Amino acid sequence: MKKLFIQTYGCQMNLADSEEMAAHLAARGFELTELLEEADLALVNTCTVRDHAEHRALSLLGRLRRWKREKSGRRIIFAGCAAQRLGEKLKKTFPYLDLISGAKDIDSFSTLLDKSGLFPSVPGAGNNAAQPGVSGYVTIMRGCDFACSYCIVPSVRGPVHCLPSADILKRAAQKAAEGYPEIVLLGQTVNAWREEGKTFADLLNEVSALPGVERVRFVSPHPAFITPEFLAAVEHNPKIARHIHLPVQSGSSKVLKEMKRGYTRELFLEKVDALKARGFAVSTDIIVGFPTETLQDFEETLSLVERAGFSAAYCFKYSPRAGTPAAQMKLWDEKTLEERLDILLNRVRGLAEAAYQRQVGKPVQILMETPDKGRTSDNFWAQTKKSYTIGTMVQSQAQSAQGTLLLTRD
Ligand code: 5AD
Ligand code: SF4
């Protein structure tokens, strides 16, 4: 058997795409290894949302030059969003690359492998199915119809393409039958999913009713589709996880407008309040140092963080992306970006611990990921007194919190 080493950068959709590519390569006789030294094929699945992510992938590609020379027959595949953005011009800098497969090529990856002539099918070859863990990922849509002024995703991934619900349900049922009790639905703007006669909430409810499905999560939603109708349709379904990752990006209505996010600070906070009133923990993404962000705007972000009571916040320095409208604007200097990120991170640091403290005394439903640890429905990490089989759902109560760990009474 030949060996395949995969390095994945970026979001959960990329992890799901890497799994899919690994399955196609398994049919061509490649089994997974965690060690680059023993691999015959290196697959680098990339992200381009910020310059830093792209840079890391390119620097790995640089290092692979030597790796490839060390043993004859070694191959390199460069895939994902950075591959989509840079395309064939990568071959100029990295002539030793064997195959480029952009993010949009994921559905034709197998055909690309065939066309290259480098990876013939091996009759009877095994599969690369990972040991079933707890979460089974199912991509339900790709692309984005928004046009946030800082974001490269719409140009790299293209417009929204929704998978048919019949295919999604089949895939989710398959995952559940393989032993994944939690199904995570994935998409760049996952809750933009739609189908004639069916809403995203309908889909969530249908997936949650499949045999073997204990819990359903979804990433990443856009605030535009968190409506009263959506909340009414999911709030009484306990299998839909009580956590939502809802990127806000800025706390200033002025900056939100310039980012073209389509909502104001007040509207976002209304949505957070509605979610929290129904028991959802809310986490978020924030960008600091958008070109038009004044000190006052930045302070509004700080105050929004306090007001919203997020359970977590991922914070990023603004990174200009070629071809986006914001890339034309005057940038803040690196020192300002660093300072703002530092201040925000300091504010955010206590958020998770405070959210954990707020859980003490509450009932928890833990899906076990190790014999004594798992995640609650609202996405808190919890430790049980007794040991349980991985994948079981444990009902208990949070007795105390130690940093970012709940200790239960079970
Ligand atoms: N610069 C910095 N952060 C960005 N993100 C998206 N585009 C950029 C950019 N140009 C962040 C957003 C998004 C997350 C996935 O990445 O916060 O929610
Ligand atoms: Fe990018 Fe905005 Fe689309 Fe999210 S909604 S992928 S930030 S353009």
Coordinates of C-alpha atoms in Angstrom, one line a residue, residues 172-339:
A172 CA -26.3 12.0 7.1
A173 CA -28.0 8.6 7.5
Q174 CA -24.9 6.9 6.3
K175 CA -22.7 8.8 8.8
A176 CA -25.1 7.9 11.6
A177 CA -25.1 4.3 10.6
E178 CA -21.3 4.3 10.6
G179 CA -21.5 5.3 14.2
Y180 CA -21.4 9.1 14.3
P181 CA -24.1 10.2 16.8
E182 CA -23.5 13.9 16.0
I183 CA -24.0 15.3 12.5
V184 CA -22.4 18.6 11.7
L185 CA -23.9 20.4 8.6
L186 CA -21.3 22.5 6.8
G187 CA -21.4 25.4 4.4
Q188 CA -19.7 28.8 3.9
T189 CA -23.1 30.4 4.7
V190 CA -24.7 27.2 5.9
N191 CA -28.1 28.6 6.8
A192 CA -28.5 30.1 3.3
W193 CA -29.3 26.5 2.3
R194 CA -32.7 26.3 0.6
E195 CA -34.8 24.1 -1.6
E196 CA -38.2 24.4 -3.2
G197 CA -40.7 23.9 -0.4
K198 CA -38.1 23.3 2.3
T199 CA -36.3 25.6 4.7
F200 CA -32.9 25.2 6.5
A201 CA -34.9 24.7 9.7
D202 CA -36.9 21.9 8.0
L203 CA -33.6 20.3 7.0
L204 CA -32.2 20.5 10.5
N205 CA -35.3 18.9 11.9
E206 CA -35.3 16.1 9.3
V207 CA -31.6 15.3 9.9
S208 CA -32.2 15.2 13.7
A209 CA -35.0 12.6 13.2
L210 CA -32.7 10.1 11.4
P211 CA -32.1 6.9 13.3
G212 CA -28.9 7.1 15.4
V213 CA -28.7 10.9 15.2
E214 CA -28.4 12.3 18.8
R215 CA -27.4 15.9 18.0
V216 CA -27.1 18.2 15.0
R217 CA -24.8 21.2 14.7
F218 CA -24.1 23.6 11.8
V219 CA -21.3 26.0 10.8
S220 CA -21.0 28.8 9.8
P221 CA -24.3 30.6 9.7
H222 CA -24.9 34.2 8.6
P223 CA -26.9 36.5 10.9
A224 CA -29.3 37.4 8.1
F225 CA -31.0 34.0 8.3
I226 CA -31.4 33.9 12.0
T227 CA -35.1 35.0 12.0
P228 CA -38.0 34.6 14.4
E229 CA -39.4 31.9 12.0
F230 CA -36.1 30.0 12.1
L231 CA -36.0 30.1 15.9
A232 CA -39.6 29.0 16.2
A233 CA -38.9 26.1 14.0
V234 CA -35.9 24.8 15.9
E235 CA -36.4 25.9 19.5
H236 CA -38.4 22.9 20.6
N237 CA -36.1 20.3 19.1
P238 CA -33.7 19.3 21.8
K239 CA -31.5 17.4 19.3
I240 CA -30.4 20.7 17.7
A241 CA -27.4 21.8 19.6
R242 CA -27.9 24.9 21.9
H243 CA -24.8 26.6 20.4
I244 CA -24.4 28.8 17.4
H245 CA -21.2 30.3 16.0
L246 CA -22.4 33.6 14.6
P247 CA -19.7 35.9 13.1
V248 CA -20.3 39.6 13.9
Q249 CA -17.0 41.0 12.5
S250 CA -17.4 44.5 14.1
G251 CA -19.5 46.2 16.8
S252 CA -19.8 49.5 14.9
S253 CA -22.8 50.0 12.7
K254 CA -20.7 52.3 10.5
V255 CA -18.0 49.7 9.9
L256 CA -20.6 47.0 9.4
K257 CA -22.1 49.1 6.7
E258 CA -18.7 49.6 5.0
M259 CA -18.1 45.8 5.4
K260 CA -21.4 45.3 3.6
R261 CA -22.6 42.9 6.3
G262 CA -26.2 43.8 5.9
Y263 CA -27.1 44.4 9.6
T264 CA -26.5 46.9 12.3
R265 CA -25.0 46.5 15.8
E266 CA -28.5 46.8 17.2
L267 CA -30.0 44.1 14.9
F268 CA -27.2 41.7 15.7
L269 CA -27.7 42.2 19.4
E270 CA -31.4 41.6 19.0
K271 CA -30.6 38.2 17.4
V272 CA -28.1 37.3 20.1
D273 CA -30.7 38.2 22.8
A274 CA -33.3 36.0 21.0
L275 CA -30.9 33.1 20.8
K276 CA -29.8 33.4 24.4
A277 CA -33.4 33.6 25.5
R278 CA -33.9 30.2 24.0
G279 CA -30.8 28.7 25.7
F280 CA -28.3 29.0 22.8
A281 CA -24.7 29.9 23.7
V282 CA -23.3 32.3 21.0
S283 CA -19.7 32.5 19.9
T284 CA -18.4 34.8 17.2
D285 CA -15.6 36.0 14.8
I286 CA -14.3 39.5 14.9
I287 CA -12.0 41.4 12.6
V288 CA -9.9 44.3 14.0
G289 CA -8.4 47.1 12.0
F290 CA -10.7 47.2 9.0
P291 CA -9.4 50.2 7.0
T292 CA -12.2 52.6 8.1
E293 CA -12.3 51.5 11.7
T294 CA -11.6 54.5 13.9
L295 CA -10.7 54.2 17.6
Q296 CA -14.3 55.0 18.4
D297 CA -15.5 52.2 16.1
F298 CA -13.0 49.8 17.8
E299 CA -14.3 50.8 21.2
E300 CA -17.8 49.9 20.0
T301 CA -16.5 46.4 19.2
L302 CA -15.2 46.2 22.7
S303 CA -18.5 47.2 24.2
L304 CA -20.4 44.8 21.9
V305 CA -18.3 41.9 23.2
E306 CA -19.2 42.8 26.8
R307 CA -22.9 43.3 26.0
A308 CA -23.3 40.1 23.9
G309 CA -21.7 37.8 26.5
F310 CA -20.2 35.5 23.8
S311 CA -19.1 32.1 24.9
A312 CA -16.0 32.5 22.7
A313 CA -14.7 34.9 20.1
Y314 CA -12.1 34.3 17.4
C315 CA -10.3 37.5 16.6
F316 CA -8.4 38.4 13.5
K317 CA -6.3 41.3 12.2
Y318 CA -7.7 42.6 9.0
S319 CA -5.9 41.1 6.0
P320 CA -6.3 42.7 2.6
R321 CA -7.2 40.2 -0.1
A322 CA -6.5 41.0 -3.7
G323 CA -9.6 41.8 -5.8
T324 CA -11.9 42.6 -2.8
P325 CA -13.3 46.1 -2.6
A326 CA -11.6 46.8 0.8
A327 CA -8.2 46.0 -0.7
Q328 CA -8.3 49.4 -2.4
M329 CA -8.6 51.2 0.9
K330 CA -5.8 52.7 3.0
L331 CA -4.5 50.2 5.5
W332 CA -3.8 50.7 9.2
D333 CA -0.2 50.3 10.1
E334 CA 0.8 46.9 11.6
K335 CA 1.4 48.5 15.0
T336 CA -2.2 49.7 15.2
L337 CA -3.5 46.3 14.1
E338 CA -1.3 44.6 16.8
E339 CA -2.4 47.0 19.5

